[in-house]
Amino acid sequence: MKFVDEYRDAELGRALSAQILSLVEPGRHYKVMEVCGGHTHSIYKYGIDDLLPENVELVHGPGCPVCVIPMGRVDDGIAIARREGVIFTCFGDMLRVPGSERTLLDAKADGADIRMVYSPLDAMRIAKSNPDRDVVFFAIGFETTAPSTALTLKRAKAEGVSNFLCMCNHVTIIPPLRALLTSPDMRLDGFIGPGHVSTIVGARPFEFIPADYGKPLVTSGFEPLDILQSIQMILAQLAEGRSEIENQYKRVVPYEGNRAALAVMAEVFALRPHFEWRGLGFITQSALRLSDAYAEFDAERRYEVPGVRVADPKACQCGEVLKGVIKPWECKVFGTACTPEHAIGTCMVSPEGACAAYYNYGRFAREKELV
Amino acid sequence: MRVLAVDDERGLALCTDGQGRRETVEIALVLPVAPSDELLVHAATAIAKEGSQ
């Protein structure tokens, strides 16, 4: 398949692996963070860890949109979903994210009309088919997904679909990266930049990472050779004493981003003063709400929600996993009390979550090592 | 996903993935779009044209 097969060539993979080996200094430990959950998934799926020298460690970042939703927001969603006459819609993996007591799937089993959709456009179609009911879309995701919500809201406004509402949980990638870089318990050598977010925002917003913190960032695609080449580019920068933004994913990422997407986002959304991230706490200007021009579509303005901050369960260490402080298998409940079937933490729910990715693809290799 | 047909009036395209599945995709962010273009699609919205950079 075009744009896929050529990025899975084993011979080229071995050549890149050899180049990576030639770039590392023996005795130095390298920590490279993959920001995006899609990269985490690919790394485990394709066993990219196994192609790296032992002293190159990949650290998983906060870029899984489902993983960073705090329990209180799930409770708020459930409160709306339980209202008479509401059809509540969300992406499939969001259904299984635990709130303080229940998941959306539990609420659906209790009788709430909660439906899984593939896109906000699907949710709007449901609204058009049910003009006598309010249809609420629980919007999540980084800048990759936010334009889709924005375009759908524009469409709803243009077509007068007034029973389509949005509970906006979109987040932005730069503020948590800043928070991580200023965290005293985090020492990183470089970043694999989020490829799909970068198709929207471009590479420019990441310039502060080399400029202020002296760390290289390489925007990367998601196929195995993309990721290997990006690691090679980061290590080459470190070997040459450079720290720059480089773009490995040139086939889709323009340096300036997608202007049409940025324009529609600016029209439909406004920055929230602060937003709670699971594991990371409140981060200033790190999330989006609907702009005043789209207030009529804002579910949080239409309905009262509890808005209560809920602490994560004590056993769950998603926060440390999201910050890259611990590996998934170092969590006390990983693979025992917490599995994809019965997740305690969000990182075990989404396929992009580090715990789910590791559980699905990596744990058997590790069990073999331990034996 | 590969574009099969474009509905300019509604700003939508019929696309297919590698497994032959078909999907209607919002194309406002990547115009102009023509049949056989390869699109990067997220949540039924094309966010980039592959190979266009």
PDB file of C-alpha atoms in Angstrom, chain A residues 7 32-36 38-39 43 144 173-174 177 190-210 215-235 237 242-258, chain B residues 40 47-48 53:
ATOM      1  CA  TYR A   7       8.096   2.518   5.494  1.00  0.00           C
ATOM      2  CA  VAL A  32      14.210  10.265  24.188  1.00  0.00           C
ATOM      3  CA  MET A  33      10.533  11.065  24.737  1.00  0.00           C
ATOM      4  CA  GLU A  34       7.931  10.136  22.146  1.00  0.00           C
ATOM      5  CA  VAL A  35       5.296  12.767  22.809  1.00  0.00           C
ATOM      6  CA  CYS A  36       2.439  11.180  20.917  1.00  0.00           C
ATOM      7  CA  GLY A  38       0.352   7.007  18.313  1.00  0.00           C
ATOM      8  CA  HIS A  39       4.137   6.685  18.437  1.00  0.00           C
ATOM      9  CA  ILE A  43       6.939   1.450  19.081  1.00  0.00           C
ATOM     10  CA  THR A 144      -5.253  16.683  15.397  1.00  0.00           C
ATOM     11  CA  ILE A 173       0.198  19.920  23.259  1.00  0.00           C
ATOM     12  CA  ILE A 174       2.611  22.780  23.966  1.00  0.00           C
ATOM     13  CA  LEU A 177       5.500  19.861  27.151  1.00  0.00           C
ATOM     14  CA  GLY A 190      15.427  14.856  22.920  1.00  0.00           C
ATOM     15  CA  PHE A 191      11.905  14.524  21.599  1.00  0.00           C
ATOM     16  CA  ILE A 192      10.172  12.558  18.867  1.00  0.00           C
ATOM     17  CA  GLY A 193       7.695  15.260  17.854  1.00  0.00           C
ATOM     18  CA  PRO A 194       3.992  14.511  17.384  1.00  0.00           C
ATOM     19  CA  GLY A 195       3.473  14.006  13.662  1.00  0.00           C
ATOM     20  CA  HIS A 196      -0.265  14.388  13.332  1.00  0.00           C
ATOM     21  CA  VAL A 197      -0.564  17.357  15.699  1.00  0.00           C
ATOM     22  CA  SER A 198       2.201  18.941  13.624  1.00  0.00           C
ATOM     23  CA  THR A 199       0.208  18.595  10.398  1.00  0.00           C
ATOM     24  CA  ILE A 200      -2.114  21.151  12.028  1.00  0.00           C
ATOM     25  CA  VAL A 201       0.160  23.400  14.113  1.00  0.00           C
ATOM     26  CA  GLY A 202       3.342  22.946  12.070  1.00  0.00           C
ATOM     27  CA  ALA A 203       6.826  22.742  13.543  1.00  0.00           C
ATOM     28  CA  ARG A 204       7.191  26.377  14.590  1.00  0.00           C
ATOM     29  CA  PRO A 205       5.400  26.104  18.002  1.00  0.00           C
ATOM     30  CA  PHE A 206       8.044  23.587  19.103  1.00  0.00           C
ATOM     31  CA  GLU A 207      10.967  25.961  18.469  1.00  0.00           C
ATOM     32  CA  PHE A 208      11.135  26.855  22.181  1.00  0.00           C
ATOM     33  CA  ILE A 209      12.382  23.337  22.967  1.00  0.00           C
ATOM     34  CA  PRO A 210      15.799  23.723  21.288  1.00  0.00           C
ATOM     35  CA  LYS A 215      16.927  19.727  23.285  1.00  0.00           C
ATOM     36  CA  PRO A 216      16.465  18.468  19.719  1.00  0.00           C
ATOM     37  CA  LEU A 217      12.996  17.646  18.424  1.00  0.00           C
ATOM     38  CA  VAL A 218      12.320  15.665  15.257  1.00  0.00           C
ATOM     39  CA  THR A 219       8.745  15.622  13.962  1.00  0.00           C
ATOM     40  CA  SER A 220       8.069  12.016  13.058  1.00  0.00           C
ATOM     41  CA  GLY A 221       5.741   9.819  11.065  1.00  0.00           C
ATOM     42  CA  PHE A 222       4.206   6.694  12.553  1.00  0.00           C
ATOM     43  CA  GLU A 223       5.545   3.821  10.490  1.00  0.00           C
ATOM     44  CA  PRO A 224       8.481   1.854  11.942  1.00  0.00           C
ATOM     45  CA  LEU A 225      11.069   3.370   9.578  1.00  0.00           C
ATOM     46  CA  ASP A 226       9.734   6.862  10.345  1.00  0.00           C
ATOM     47  CA  ILE A 227      10.358   6.370  14.038  1.00  0.00           C
ATOM     48  CA  LEU A 228      13.745   4.721  13.584  1.00  0.00           C
ATOM     49  CA  GLN A 229      14.875   7.500  11.265  1.00  0.00           C
ATOM     50  CA  SER A 230      13.670  10.138  13.726  1.00  0.00           C
ATOM     51  CA  ILE A 231      15.672   8.533  16.540  1.00  0.00           C
ATOM     52  CA  GLN A 232      18.690   8.435  14.226  1.00  0.00           C
ATOM     53  CA  MET A 233      18.213  12.158  13.462  1.00  0.00           C
ATOM     54  CA  ILE A 234      17.954  13.040  17.172  1.00  0.00           C
ATOM     55  CA  LEU A 235      21.085  11.052  18.021  1.00  0.00           C
ATOM     56  CA  GLN A 237      22.091  16.075  16.469  1.00  0.00           C
ATOM     57  CA  ARG A 242      23.252  20.501  17.717  1.00  0.00           C
ATOM     58  CA  SER A 243      19.747  21.062  19.046  1.00  0.00           C
ATOM     59  CA  GLU A 244      17.272  21.966  16.332  1.00  0.00           C
ATOM     60  CA  ILE A 245      13.786  21.290  15.049  1.00  0.00           C
ATOM     61  CA  GLU A 246      13.905  18.818  12.171  1.00  0.00           C
ATOM     62  CA  ASN A 247      11.034  17.411  10.177  1.00  0.00           C
ATOM     63  CA  GLN A 248      11.208  13.715   9.314  1.00  0.00           C
ATOM     64  CA  TYR A 249       7.480  13.644   8.389  1.00  0.00           C
ATOM     65  CA  LYS A 250       7.772  16.021   5.452  1.00  0.00           C
ATOM     66  CA  ARG A 251       5.304  14.070   3.354  1.00  0.00           C
ATOM     67  CA  VAL A 252       2.444  15.564   5.396  1.00  0.00           C
ATOM     68  CA  VAL A 253       3.822  18.166   7.832  1.00  0.00           C
ATOM     69  CA  PRO A 254       4.285  21.718   6.552  1.00  0.00           C
ATOM     70  CA  TYR A 255       6.541  23.838   8.768  1.00  0.00           C
ATOM     71  CA  GLU A 256       3.817  26.463   9.141  1.00  0.00           C
ATOM     72  CA  GLY A 257       0.997  23.964   9.746  1.00  0.00           C
ATOM     73  CA  ASN A 258      -2.417  23.860   8.115  1.00  0.00           C
TER      74      ASN A 258
ATOM     75  CA  LEU B  40      -4.474  11.643   5.989  1.00  0.00           C
ATOM     76  CA  ILE B  47      -6.023  16.968   7.787  1.00  0.00           C
ATOM     77  CA  ALA B  48      -3.290  16.599   5.150  1.00  0.00           C
ATOM     78  CA  GLN B  53       4.938  18.782   1.023  1.00  0.00           C
TER      79      GLN B  53
END
